[in-house]
PDB file of C-alpha atoms and ligand atoms in Angstrom:
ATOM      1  CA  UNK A   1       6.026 -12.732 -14.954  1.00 45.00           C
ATOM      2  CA  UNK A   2       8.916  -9.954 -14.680  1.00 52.00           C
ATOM      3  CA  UNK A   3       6.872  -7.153 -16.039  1.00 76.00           C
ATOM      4  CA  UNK A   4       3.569  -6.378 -15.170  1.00 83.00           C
ATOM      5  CA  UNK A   5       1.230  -3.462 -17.011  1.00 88.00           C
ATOM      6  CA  UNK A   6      -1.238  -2.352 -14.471  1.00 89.00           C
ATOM      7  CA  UNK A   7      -4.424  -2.515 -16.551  1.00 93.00           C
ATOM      8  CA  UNK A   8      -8.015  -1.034 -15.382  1.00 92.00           C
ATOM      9  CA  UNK A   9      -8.869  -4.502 -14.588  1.00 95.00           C
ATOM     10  CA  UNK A  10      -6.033  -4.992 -12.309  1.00 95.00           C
ATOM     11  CA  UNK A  11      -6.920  -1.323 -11.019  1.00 96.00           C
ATOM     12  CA  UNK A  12     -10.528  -2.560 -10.297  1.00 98.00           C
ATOM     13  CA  UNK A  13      -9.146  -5.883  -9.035  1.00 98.00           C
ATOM     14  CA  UNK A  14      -6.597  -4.060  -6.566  1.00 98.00           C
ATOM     15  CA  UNK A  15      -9.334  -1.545  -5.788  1.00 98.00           C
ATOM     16  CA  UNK A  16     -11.879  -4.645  -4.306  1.00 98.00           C
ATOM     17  CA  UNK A  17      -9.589  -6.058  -2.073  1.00 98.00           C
ATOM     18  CA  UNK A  18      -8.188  -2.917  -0.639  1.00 99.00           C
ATOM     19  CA  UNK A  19     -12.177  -2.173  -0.117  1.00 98.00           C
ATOM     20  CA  UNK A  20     -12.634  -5.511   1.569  1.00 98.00           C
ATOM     21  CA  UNK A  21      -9.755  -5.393   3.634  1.00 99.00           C
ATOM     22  CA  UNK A  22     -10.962  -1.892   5.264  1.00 98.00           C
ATOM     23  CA  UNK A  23     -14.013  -3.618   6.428  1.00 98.00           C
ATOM     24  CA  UNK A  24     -11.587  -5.915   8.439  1.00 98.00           C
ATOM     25  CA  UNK A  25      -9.588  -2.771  10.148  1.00 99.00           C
ATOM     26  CA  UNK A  26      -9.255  -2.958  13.346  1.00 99.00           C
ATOM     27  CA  UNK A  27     -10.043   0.339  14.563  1.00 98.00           C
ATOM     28  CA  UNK A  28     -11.336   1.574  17.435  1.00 98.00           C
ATOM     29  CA  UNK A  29      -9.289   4.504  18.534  1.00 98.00           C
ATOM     30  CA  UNK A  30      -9.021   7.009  15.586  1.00 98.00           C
ATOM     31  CA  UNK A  31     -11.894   5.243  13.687  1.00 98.00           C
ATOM     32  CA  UNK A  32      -9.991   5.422  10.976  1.00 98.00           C
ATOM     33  CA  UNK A  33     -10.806   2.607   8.478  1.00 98.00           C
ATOM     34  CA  UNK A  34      -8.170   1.854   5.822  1.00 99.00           C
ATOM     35  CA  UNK A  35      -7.493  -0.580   3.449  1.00 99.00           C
ATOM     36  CA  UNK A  36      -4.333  -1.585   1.274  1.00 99.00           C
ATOM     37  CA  UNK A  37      -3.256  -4.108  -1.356  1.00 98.00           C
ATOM     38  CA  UNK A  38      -0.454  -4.597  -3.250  1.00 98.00           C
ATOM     39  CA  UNK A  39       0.345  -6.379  -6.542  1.00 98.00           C
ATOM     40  CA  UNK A  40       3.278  -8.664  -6.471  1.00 98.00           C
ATOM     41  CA  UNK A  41       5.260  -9.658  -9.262  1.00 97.00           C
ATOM     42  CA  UNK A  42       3.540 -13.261 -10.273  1.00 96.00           C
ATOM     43  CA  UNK A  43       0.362 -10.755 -10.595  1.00 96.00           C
ATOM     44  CA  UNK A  44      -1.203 -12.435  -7.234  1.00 98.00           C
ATOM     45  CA  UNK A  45      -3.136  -9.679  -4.953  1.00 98.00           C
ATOM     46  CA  UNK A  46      -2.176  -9.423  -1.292  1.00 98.00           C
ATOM     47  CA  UNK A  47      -4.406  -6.626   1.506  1.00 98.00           C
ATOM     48  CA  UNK A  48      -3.936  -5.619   4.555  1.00 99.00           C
ATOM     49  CA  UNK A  49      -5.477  -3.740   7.299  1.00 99.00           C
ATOM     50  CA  UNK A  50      -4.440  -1.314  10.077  1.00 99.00           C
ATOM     51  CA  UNK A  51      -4.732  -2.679  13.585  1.00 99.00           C
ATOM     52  CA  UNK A  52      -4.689  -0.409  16.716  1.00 98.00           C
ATOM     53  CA  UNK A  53      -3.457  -0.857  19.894  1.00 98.00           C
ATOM     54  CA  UNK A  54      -4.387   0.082  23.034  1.00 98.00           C
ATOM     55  CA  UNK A  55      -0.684   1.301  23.746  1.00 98.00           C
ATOM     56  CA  UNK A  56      -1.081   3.522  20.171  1.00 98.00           C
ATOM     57  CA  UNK A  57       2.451   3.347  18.633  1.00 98.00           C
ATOM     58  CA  UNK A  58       2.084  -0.186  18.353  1.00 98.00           C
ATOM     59  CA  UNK A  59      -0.319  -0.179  16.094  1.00 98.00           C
ATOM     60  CA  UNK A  60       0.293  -0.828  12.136  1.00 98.00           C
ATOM     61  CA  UNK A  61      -1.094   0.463   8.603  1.00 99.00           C
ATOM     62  CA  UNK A  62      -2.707  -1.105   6.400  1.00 99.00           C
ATOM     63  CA  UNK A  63      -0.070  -1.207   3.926  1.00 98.00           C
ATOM     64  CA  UNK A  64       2.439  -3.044   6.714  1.00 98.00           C
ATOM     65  CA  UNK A  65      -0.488  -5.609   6.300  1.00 98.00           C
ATOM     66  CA  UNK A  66      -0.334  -5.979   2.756  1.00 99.00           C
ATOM     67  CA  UNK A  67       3.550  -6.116   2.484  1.00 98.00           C
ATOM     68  CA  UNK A  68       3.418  -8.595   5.705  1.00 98.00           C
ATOM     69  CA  UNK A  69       0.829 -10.933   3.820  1.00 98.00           C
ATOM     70  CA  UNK A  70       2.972 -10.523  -0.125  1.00 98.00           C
ATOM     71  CA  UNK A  71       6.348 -11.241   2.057  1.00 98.00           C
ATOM     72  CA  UNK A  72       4.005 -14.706   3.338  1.00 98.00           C
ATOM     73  CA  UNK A  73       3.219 -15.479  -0.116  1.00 98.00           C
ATOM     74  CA  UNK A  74       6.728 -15.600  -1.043  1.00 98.00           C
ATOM     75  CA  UNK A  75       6.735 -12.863  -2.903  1.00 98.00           C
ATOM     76  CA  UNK A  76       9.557  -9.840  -2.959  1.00 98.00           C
ATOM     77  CA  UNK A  77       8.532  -7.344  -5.776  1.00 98.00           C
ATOM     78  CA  UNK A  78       5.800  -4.938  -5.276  1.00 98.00           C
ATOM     79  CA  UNK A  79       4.138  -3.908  -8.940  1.00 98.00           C
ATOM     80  CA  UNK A  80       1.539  -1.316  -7.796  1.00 98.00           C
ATOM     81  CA  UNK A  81      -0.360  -0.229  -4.107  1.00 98.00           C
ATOM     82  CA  UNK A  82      -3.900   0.573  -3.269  1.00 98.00           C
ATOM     83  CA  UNK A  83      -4.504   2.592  -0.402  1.00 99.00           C
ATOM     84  CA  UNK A  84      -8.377   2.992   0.584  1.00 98.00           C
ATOM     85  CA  UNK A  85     -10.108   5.343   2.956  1.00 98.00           C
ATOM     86  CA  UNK A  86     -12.587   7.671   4.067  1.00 98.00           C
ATOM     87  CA  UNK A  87     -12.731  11.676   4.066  1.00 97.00           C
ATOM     88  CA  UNK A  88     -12.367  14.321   1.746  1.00 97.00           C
ATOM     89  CA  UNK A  89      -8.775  14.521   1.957  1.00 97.00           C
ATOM     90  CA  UNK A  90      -6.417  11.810   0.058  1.00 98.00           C
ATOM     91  CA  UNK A  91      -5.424   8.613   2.377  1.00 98.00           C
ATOM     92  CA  UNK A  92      -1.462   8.480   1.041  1.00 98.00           C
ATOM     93  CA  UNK A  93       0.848   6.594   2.983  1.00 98.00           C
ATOM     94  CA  UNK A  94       2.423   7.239   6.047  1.00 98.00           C
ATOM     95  CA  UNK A  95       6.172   8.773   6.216  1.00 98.00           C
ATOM     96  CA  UNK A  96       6.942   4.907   7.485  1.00 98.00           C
ATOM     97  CA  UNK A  97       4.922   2.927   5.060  1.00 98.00           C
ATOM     98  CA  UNK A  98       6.315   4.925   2.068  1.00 98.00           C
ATOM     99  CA  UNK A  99       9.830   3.640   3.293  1.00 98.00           C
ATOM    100  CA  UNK A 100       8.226   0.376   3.579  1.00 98.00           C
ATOM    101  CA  UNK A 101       7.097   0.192   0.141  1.00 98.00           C
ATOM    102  CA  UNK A 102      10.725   1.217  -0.918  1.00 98.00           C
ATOM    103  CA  UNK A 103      12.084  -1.964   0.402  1.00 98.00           C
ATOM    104  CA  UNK A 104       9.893  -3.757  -2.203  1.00 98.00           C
ATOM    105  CA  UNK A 105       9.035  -1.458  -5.170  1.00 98.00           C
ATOM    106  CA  UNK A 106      10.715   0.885  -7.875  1.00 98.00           C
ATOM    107  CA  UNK A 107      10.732   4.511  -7.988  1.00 98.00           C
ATOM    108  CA  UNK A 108       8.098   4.199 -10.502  1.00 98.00           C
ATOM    109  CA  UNK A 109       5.822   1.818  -9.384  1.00 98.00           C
ATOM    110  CA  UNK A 110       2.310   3.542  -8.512  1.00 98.00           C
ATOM    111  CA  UNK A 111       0.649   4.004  -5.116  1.00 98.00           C
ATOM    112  CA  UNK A 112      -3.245   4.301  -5.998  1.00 98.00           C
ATOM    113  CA  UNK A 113      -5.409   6.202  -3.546  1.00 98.00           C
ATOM    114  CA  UNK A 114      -8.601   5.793  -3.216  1.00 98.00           C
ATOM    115  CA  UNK A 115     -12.452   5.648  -1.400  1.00 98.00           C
ATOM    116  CA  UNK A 116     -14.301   3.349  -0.619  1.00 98.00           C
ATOM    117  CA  UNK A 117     -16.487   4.949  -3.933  1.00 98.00           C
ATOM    118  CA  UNK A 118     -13.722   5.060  -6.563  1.00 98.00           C
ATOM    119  CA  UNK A 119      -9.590   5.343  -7.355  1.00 98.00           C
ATOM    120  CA  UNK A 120      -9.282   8.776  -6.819  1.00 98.00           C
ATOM    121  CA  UNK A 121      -5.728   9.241  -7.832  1.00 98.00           C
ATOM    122  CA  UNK A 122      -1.879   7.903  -8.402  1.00 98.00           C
ATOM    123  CA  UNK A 123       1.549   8.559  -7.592  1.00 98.00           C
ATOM    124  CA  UNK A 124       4.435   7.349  -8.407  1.00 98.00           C
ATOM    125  CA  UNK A 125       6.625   5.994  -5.084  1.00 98.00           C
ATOM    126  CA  UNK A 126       9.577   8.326  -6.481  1.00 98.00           C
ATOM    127  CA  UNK A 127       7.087  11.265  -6.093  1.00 98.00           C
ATOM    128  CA  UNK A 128       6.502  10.323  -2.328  1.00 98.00           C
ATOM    129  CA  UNK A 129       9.091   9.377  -1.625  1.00 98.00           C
ATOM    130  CA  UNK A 130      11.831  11.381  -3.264  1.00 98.00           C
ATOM    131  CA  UNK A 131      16.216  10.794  -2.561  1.00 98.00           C
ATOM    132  CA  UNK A 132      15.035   8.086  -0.936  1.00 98.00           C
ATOM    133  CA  UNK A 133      17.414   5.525   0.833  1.00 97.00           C
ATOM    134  CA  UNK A 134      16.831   1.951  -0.225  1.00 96.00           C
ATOM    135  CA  UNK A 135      18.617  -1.942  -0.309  1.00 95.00           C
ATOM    136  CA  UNK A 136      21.354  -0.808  -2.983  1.00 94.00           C
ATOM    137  CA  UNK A 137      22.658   2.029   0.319  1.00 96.00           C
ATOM    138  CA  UNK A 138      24.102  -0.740   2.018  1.00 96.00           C
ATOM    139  CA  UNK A 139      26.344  -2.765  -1.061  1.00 89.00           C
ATOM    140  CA  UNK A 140      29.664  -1.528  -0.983  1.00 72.00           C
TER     141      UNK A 140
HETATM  142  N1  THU B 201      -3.414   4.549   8.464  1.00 55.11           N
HETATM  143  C1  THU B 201      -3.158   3.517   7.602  1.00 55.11           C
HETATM  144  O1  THU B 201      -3.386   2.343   7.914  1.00 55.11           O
HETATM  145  N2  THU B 201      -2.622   3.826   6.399  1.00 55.11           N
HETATM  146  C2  THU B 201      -2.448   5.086   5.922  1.00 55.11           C
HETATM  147  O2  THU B 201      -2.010   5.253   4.796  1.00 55.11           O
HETATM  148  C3  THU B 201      -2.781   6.239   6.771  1.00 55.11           C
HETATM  149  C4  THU B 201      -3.126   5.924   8.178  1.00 55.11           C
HETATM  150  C5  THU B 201      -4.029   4.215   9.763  1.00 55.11           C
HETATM  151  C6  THU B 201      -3.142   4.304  10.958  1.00 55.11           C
HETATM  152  C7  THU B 201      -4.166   4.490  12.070  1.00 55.11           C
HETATM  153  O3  THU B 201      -4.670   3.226  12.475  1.00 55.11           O
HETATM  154  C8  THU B 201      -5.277   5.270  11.413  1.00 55.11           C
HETATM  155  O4  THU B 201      -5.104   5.096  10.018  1.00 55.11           O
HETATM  156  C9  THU B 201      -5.306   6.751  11.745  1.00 55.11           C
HETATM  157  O5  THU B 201      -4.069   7.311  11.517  1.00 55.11           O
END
């Protein structure tokens, strides 16, 4: 499958298992839940969640979750995100996750946000991540 169409039912299908995957977060300093999951390019579903540390910068995002358990899958290509949380303000992706998600995805691929209620929005990764610096940087 080289081209995938993100339809609503993907959308919904992404949308589950970044919702299931924030119940697993591991959590206990900020209390911040969050869930991820990414769409690979043989259409297969992959989530993550973020795990704290007690020694805080070595915790991880969700979305290093996701991209850890798509890069176990064999999988390379990243077709489209979901990123799930709580709050009134949109859960996007961290400065480091968005550079993350470059390694694996196109400037157009799109980063869904959402709540544990509904997909509140989209981006493109070329809107979050704009001039970014990527694989192709280091071919001479
Ligand atoms: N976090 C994520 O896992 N993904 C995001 O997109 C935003 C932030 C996590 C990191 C930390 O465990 C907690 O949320 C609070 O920052």
């Amino acid at each position: 499958m080289s081209d995938i169409i993100v339809t609503e039912s993907l959308q919904v299908a992404l949308w589950q298992a970044a919702k299931a995957a924030q119940v697993q977060a591991y959590a206990p300093y900020s209390r911040f839940l969050v869930g991820a999951a990414v769409l690979d390019e043989h259409g297969r579903i992959h989530a993550g969640c973020n795990v704290e540390n007690a020694a805080y910068p070595q915790g991880t995002c969700a979305e290093a979750g996701a991209l850890s358990a798509m890069i176990l899958a064999g999988s390379r290509r990243a077709k489209a995100v979901m990123v799930l949380g709580e709050g009134s303000g949109l859960v996007t992706p961290c400065g480091g996750c968005r550079q993350k998600l470059r390694e694996f995805a196109s400037p157009d691929t799109l980063i869904f946000i959402a709540s544990p209620q509904e997909v509140r929005t989209w981006f493109t990764l070329q809107q979050l991540l704009p001039e970014s610096f990527g694989p192709e940087h280091l071919t001479t």
